[in-house]
PDB file of C-alpha atoms in Angstrom:
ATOM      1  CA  UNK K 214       0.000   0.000   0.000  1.00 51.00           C
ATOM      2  CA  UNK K 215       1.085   3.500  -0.710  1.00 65.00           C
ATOM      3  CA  UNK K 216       2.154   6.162   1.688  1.00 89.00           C
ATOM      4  CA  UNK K 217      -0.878   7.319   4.003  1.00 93.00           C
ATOM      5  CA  UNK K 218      -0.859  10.780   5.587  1.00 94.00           C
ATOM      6  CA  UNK K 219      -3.431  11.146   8.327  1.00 96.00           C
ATOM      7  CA  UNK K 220      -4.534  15.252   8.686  1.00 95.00           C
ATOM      8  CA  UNK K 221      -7.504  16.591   9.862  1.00 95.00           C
ATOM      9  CA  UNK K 222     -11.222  16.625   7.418  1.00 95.00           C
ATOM     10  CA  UNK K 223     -11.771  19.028   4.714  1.00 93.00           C
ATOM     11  CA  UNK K 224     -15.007  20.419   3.805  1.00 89.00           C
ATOM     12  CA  UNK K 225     -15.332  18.418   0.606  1.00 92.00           C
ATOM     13  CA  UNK K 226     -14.431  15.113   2.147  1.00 95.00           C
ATOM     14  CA  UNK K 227     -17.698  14.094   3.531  1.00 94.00           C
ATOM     15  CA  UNK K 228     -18.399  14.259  -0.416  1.00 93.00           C
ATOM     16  CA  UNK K 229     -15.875  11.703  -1.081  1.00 94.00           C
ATOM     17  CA  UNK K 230     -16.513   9.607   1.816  1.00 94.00           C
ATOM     18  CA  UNK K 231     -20.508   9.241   0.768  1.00 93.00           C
ATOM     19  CA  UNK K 232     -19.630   8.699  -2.731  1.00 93.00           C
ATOM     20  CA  UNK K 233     -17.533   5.942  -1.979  1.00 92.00           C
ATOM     21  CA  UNK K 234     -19.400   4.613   1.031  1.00 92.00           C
ATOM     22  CA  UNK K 235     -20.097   0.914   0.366  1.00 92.00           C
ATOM     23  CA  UNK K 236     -15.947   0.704   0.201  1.00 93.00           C
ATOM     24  CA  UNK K 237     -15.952   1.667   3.417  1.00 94.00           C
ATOM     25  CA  UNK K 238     -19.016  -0.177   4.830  1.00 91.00           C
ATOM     26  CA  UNK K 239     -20.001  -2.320   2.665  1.00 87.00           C
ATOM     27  CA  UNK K 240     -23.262  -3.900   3.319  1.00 80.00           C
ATOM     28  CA  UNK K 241     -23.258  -2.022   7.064  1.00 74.00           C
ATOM     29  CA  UNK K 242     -27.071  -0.785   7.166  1.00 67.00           C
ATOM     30  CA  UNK K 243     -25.473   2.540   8.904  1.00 76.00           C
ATOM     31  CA  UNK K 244     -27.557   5.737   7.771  1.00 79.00           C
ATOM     32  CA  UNK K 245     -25.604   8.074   6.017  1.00 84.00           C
ATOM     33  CA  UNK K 246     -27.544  10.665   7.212  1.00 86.00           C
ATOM     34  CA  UNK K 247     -25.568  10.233  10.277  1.00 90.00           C
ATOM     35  CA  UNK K 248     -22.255  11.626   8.375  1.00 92.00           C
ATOM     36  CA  UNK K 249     -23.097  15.003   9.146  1.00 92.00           C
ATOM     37  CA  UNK K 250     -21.719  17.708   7.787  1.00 93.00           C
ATOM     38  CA  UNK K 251     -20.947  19.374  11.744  1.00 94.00           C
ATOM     39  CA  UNK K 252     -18.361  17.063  12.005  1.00 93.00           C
ATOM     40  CA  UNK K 253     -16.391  18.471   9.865  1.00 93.00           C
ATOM     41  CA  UNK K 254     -17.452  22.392   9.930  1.00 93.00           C
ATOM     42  CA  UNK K 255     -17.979  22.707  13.822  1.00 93.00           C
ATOM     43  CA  UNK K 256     -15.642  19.756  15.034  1.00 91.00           C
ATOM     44  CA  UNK K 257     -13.219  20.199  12.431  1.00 88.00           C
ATOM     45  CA  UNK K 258     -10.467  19.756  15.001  1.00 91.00           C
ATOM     46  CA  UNK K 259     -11.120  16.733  15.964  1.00 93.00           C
ATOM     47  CA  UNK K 260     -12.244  14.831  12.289  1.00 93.00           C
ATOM     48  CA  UNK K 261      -9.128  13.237  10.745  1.00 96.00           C
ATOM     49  CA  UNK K 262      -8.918  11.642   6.946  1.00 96.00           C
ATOM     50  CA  UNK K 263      -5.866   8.947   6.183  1.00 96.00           C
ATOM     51  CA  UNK K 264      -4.747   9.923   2.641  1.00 96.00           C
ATOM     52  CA  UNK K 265      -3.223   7.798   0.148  1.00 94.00           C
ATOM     53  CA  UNK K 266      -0.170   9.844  -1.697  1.00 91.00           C
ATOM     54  CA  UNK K 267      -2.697  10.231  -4.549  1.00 92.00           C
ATOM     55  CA  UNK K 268      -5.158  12.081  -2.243  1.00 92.00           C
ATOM     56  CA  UNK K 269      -7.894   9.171  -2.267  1.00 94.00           C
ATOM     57  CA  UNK K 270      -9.607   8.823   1.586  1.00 97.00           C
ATOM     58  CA  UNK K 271      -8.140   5.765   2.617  1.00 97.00           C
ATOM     59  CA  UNK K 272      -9.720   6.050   6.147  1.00 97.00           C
ATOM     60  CA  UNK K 273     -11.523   8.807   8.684  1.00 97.00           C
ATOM     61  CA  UNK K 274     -12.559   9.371  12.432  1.00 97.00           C
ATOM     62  CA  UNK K 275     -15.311  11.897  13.182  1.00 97.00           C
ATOM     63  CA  UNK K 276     -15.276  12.990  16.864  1.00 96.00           C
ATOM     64  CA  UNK K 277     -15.311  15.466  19.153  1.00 96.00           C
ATOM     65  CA  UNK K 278     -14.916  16.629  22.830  1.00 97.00           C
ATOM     66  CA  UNK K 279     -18.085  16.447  24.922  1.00 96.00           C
ATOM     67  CA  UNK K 280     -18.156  18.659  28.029  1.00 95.00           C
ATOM     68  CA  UNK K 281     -17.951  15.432  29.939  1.00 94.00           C
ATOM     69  CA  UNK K 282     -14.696  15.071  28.874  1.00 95.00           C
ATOM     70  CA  UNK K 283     -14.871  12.741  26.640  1.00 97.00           C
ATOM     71  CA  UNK K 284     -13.534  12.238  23.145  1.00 97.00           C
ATOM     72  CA  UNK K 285     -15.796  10.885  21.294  1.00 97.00           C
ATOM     73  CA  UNK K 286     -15.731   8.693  18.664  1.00 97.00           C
ATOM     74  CA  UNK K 287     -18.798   8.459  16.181  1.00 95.00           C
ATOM     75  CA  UNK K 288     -17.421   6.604  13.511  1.00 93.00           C
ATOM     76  CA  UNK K 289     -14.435   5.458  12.204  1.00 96.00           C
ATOM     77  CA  UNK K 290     -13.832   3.496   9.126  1.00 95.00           C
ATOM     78  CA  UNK K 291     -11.019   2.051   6.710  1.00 96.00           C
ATOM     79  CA  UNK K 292     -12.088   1.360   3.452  1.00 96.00           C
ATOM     80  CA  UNK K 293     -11.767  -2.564   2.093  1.00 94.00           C
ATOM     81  CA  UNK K 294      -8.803  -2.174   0.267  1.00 94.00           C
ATOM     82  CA  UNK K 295      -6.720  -0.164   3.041  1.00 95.00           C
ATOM     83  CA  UNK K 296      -7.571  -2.855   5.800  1.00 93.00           C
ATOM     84  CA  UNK K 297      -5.175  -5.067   8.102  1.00 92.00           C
ATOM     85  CA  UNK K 298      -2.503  -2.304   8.157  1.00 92.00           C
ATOM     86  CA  UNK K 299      -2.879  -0.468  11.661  1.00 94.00           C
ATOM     87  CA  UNK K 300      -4.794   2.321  10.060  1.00 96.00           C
ATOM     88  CA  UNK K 301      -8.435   2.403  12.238  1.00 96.00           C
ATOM     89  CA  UNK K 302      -5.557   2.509  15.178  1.00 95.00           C
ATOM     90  CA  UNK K 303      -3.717   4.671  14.104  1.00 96.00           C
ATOM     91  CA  UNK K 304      -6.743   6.926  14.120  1.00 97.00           C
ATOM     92  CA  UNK K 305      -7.371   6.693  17.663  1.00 97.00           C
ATOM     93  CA  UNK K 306      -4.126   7.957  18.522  1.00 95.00           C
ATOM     94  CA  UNK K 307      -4.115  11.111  16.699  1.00 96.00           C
ATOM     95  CA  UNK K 308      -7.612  11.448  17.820  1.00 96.00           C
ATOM     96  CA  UNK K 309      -6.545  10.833  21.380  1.00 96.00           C
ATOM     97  CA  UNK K 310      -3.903  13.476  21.032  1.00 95.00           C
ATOM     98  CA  UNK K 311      -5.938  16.096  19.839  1.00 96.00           C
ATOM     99  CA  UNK K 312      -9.207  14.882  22.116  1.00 96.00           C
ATOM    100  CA  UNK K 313      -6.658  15.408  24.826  1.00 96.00           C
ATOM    101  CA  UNK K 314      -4.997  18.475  23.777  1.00 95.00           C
ATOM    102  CA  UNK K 315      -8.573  20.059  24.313  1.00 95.00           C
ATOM    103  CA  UNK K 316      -9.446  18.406  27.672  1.00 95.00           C
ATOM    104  CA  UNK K 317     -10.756  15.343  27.271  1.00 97.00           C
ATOM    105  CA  UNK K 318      -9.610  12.620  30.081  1.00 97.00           C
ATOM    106  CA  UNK K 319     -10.980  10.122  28.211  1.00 97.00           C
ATOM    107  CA  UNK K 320     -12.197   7.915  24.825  1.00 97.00           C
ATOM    108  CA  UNK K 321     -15.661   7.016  24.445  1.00 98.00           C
ATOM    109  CA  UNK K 322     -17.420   4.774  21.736  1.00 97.00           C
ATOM    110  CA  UNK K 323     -20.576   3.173  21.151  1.00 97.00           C
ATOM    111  CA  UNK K 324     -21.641   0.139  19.222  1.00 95.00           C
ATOM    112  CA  UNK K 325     -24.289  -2.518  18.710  1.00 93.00           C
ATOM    113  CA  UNK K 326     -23.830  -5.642  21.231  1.00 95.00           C
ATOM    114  CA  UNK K 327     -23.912  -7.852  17.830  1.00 93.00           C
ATOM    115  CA  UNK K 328     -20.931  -6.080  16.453  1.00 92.00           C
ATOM    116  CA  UNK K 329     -18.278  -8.209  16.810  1.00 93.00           C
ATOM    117  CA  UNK K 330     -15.517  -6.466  14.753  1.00 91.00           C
ATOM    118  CA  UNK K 331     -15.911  -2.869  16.868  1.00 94.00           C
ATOM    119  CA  UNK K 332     -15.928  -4.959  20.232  1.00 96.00           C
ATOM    120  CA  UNK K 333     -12.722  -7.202  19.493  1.00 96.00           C
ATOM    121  CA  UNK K 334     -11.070  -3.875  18.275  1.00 95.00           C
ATOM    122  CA  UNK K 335     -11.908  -1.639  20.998  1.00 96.00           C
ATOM    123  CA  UNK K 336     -10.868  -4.386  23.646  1.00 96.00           C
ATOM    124  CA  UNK K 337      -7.924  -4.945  21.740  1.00 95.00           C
ATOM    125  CA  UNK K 338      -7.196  -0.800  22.765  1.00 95.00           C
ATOM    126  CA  UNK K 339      -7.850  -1.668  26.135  1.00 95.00           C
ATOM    127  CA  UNK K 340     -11.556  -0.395  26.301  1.00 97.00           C
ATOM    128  CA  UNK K 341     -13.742  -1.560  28.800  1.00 97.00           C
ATOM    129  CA  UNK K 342     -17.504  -2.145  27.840  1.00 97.00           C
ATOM    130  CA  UNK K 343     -20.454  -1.588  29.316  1.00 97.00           C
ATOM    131  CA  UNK K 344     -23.678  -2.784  28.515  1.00 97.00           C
ATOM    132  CA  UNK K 345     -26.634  -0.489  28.558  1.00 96.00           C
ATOM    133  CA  UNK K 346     -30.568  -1.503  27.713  1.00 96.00           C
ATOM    134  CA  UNK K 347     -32.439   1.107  25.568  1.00 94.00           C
ATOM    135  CA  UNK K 348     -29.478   3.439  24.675  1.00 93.00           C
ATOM    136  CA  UNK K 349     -30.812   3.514  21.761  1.00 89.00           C
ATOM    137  CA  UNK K 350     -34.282   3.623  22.467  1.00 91.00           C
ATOM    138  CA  UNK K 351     -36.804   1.245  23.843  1.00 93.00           C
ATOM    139  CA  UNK K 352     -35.410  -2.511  22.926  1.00 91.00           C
ATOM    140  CA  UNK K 353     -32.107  -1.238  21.546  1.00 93.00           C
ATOM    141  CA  UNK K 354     -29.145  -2.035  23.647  1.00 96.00           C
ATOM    142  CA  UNK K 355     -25.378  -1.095  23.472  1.00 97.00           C
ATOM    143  CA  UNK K 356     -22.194  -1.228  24.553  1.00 97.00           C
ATOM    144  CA  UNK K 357     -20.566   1.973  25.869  1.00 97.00           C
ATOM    145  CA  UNK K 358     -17.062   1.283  25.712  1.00 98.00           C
ATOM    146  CA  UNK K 359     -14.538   3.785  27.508  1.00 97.00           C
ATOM    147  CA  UNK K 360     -10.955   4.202  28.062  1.00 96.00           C
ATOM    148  CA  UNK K 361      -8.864   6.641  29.981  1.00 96.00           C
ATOM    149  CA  UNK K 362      -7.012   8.567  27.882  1.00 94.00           C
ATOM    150  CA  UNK K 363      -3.726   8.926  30.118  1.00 90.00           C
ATOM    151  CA  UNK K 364      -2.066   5.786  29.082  1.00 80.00           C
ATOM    152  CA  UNK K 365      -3.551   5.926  25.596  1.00 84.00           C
ATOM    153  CA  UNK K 366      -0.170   5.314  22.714  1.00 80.00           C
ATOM    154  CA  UNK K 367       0.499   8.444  21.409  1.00 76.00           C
ATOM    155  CA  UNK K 368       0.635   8.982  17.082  1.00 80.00           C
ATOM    156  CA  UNK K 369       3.091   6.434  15.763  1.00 67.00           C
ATOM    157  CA  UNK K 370       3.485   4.543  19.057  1.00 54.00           C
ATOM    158  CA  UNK K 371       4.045   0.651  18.191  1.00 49.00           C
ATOM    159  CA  UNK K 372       1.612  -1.356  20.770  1.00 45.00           C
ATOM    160  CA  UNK K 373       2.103  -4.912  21.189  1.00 39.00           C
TER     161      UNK K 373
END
């Protein structure tokens, strides 16, 4: 795979990411509704895009820091043919760093309890998880998984 830069969203990213959403989701049922644009225009500083040296999205994170003081994560995704390599991780960590650098104490995610992917790779960050009936509404349960931020790798850190 080609050399991948990882730099915060650009307004016409979103664009890009829609367009080419089933390589980065495939047959996920997640609404793209829910790629809104305020990730990028009002928590610009914390949405990050992993660039091939051609310029093509090879990955993003859209977060942001909730006055809890938590980062949040909303979604992250790598598309098909960028996967295996570190990249989702590598993510996190600048994520982490900038969630951080604005006063967050901690990561936060949330997924389905079916999703087995998300769970195995957030425990494999060291997330704990916590199950929660009707989180998402009445009969829709999920995991809130957490993880303090102060031991989190920084960008570039090799984890075992």
């Amino acid at each position: 795979m080609s050399e991948i830069t990882i730099g915060r969203a650009r307004p016409g990213d979103l664009g890009e990411i829609l367009r080419d959403y089933e390589r980065f989701w495939g047959e996920h049922t997640l609404p793209r509704y829910l790629h809104h644009p305020m990730f990028v225009y009002e928590f610009g500083d914390t949405a990050f895009v992993a660039r091939r040296a051609d310029g093509q999205i090879a990955g993003y994170l859209l977060g942001f820091v909730a006055p809890t003081g938590d980062g949040y994560i909303h979604f992250v995704a790598v598309r098909d043919d960028a996967r295996g390599c570190g990249l989702a991780r590598q993510l996190y960590e600048v994520f982490a760093a900038a969630a951080a650098e604005r006063g967050a104490t901690a990561l936060k995610a949330i997924t389905g309890p079916n999703n087995e992917g998300s769970i195995e790779f957030h425990r494999k960050l060291g997330f704990e998880m916590t199950h929660v009936d009707d989180y998402g509404g009445t009969g829709r349960a999920r995991l809130i998984m957490r993880r303090p931020l102060k031991d989190f790798p920084a960008p570039g850190h090799e984890t075992a």
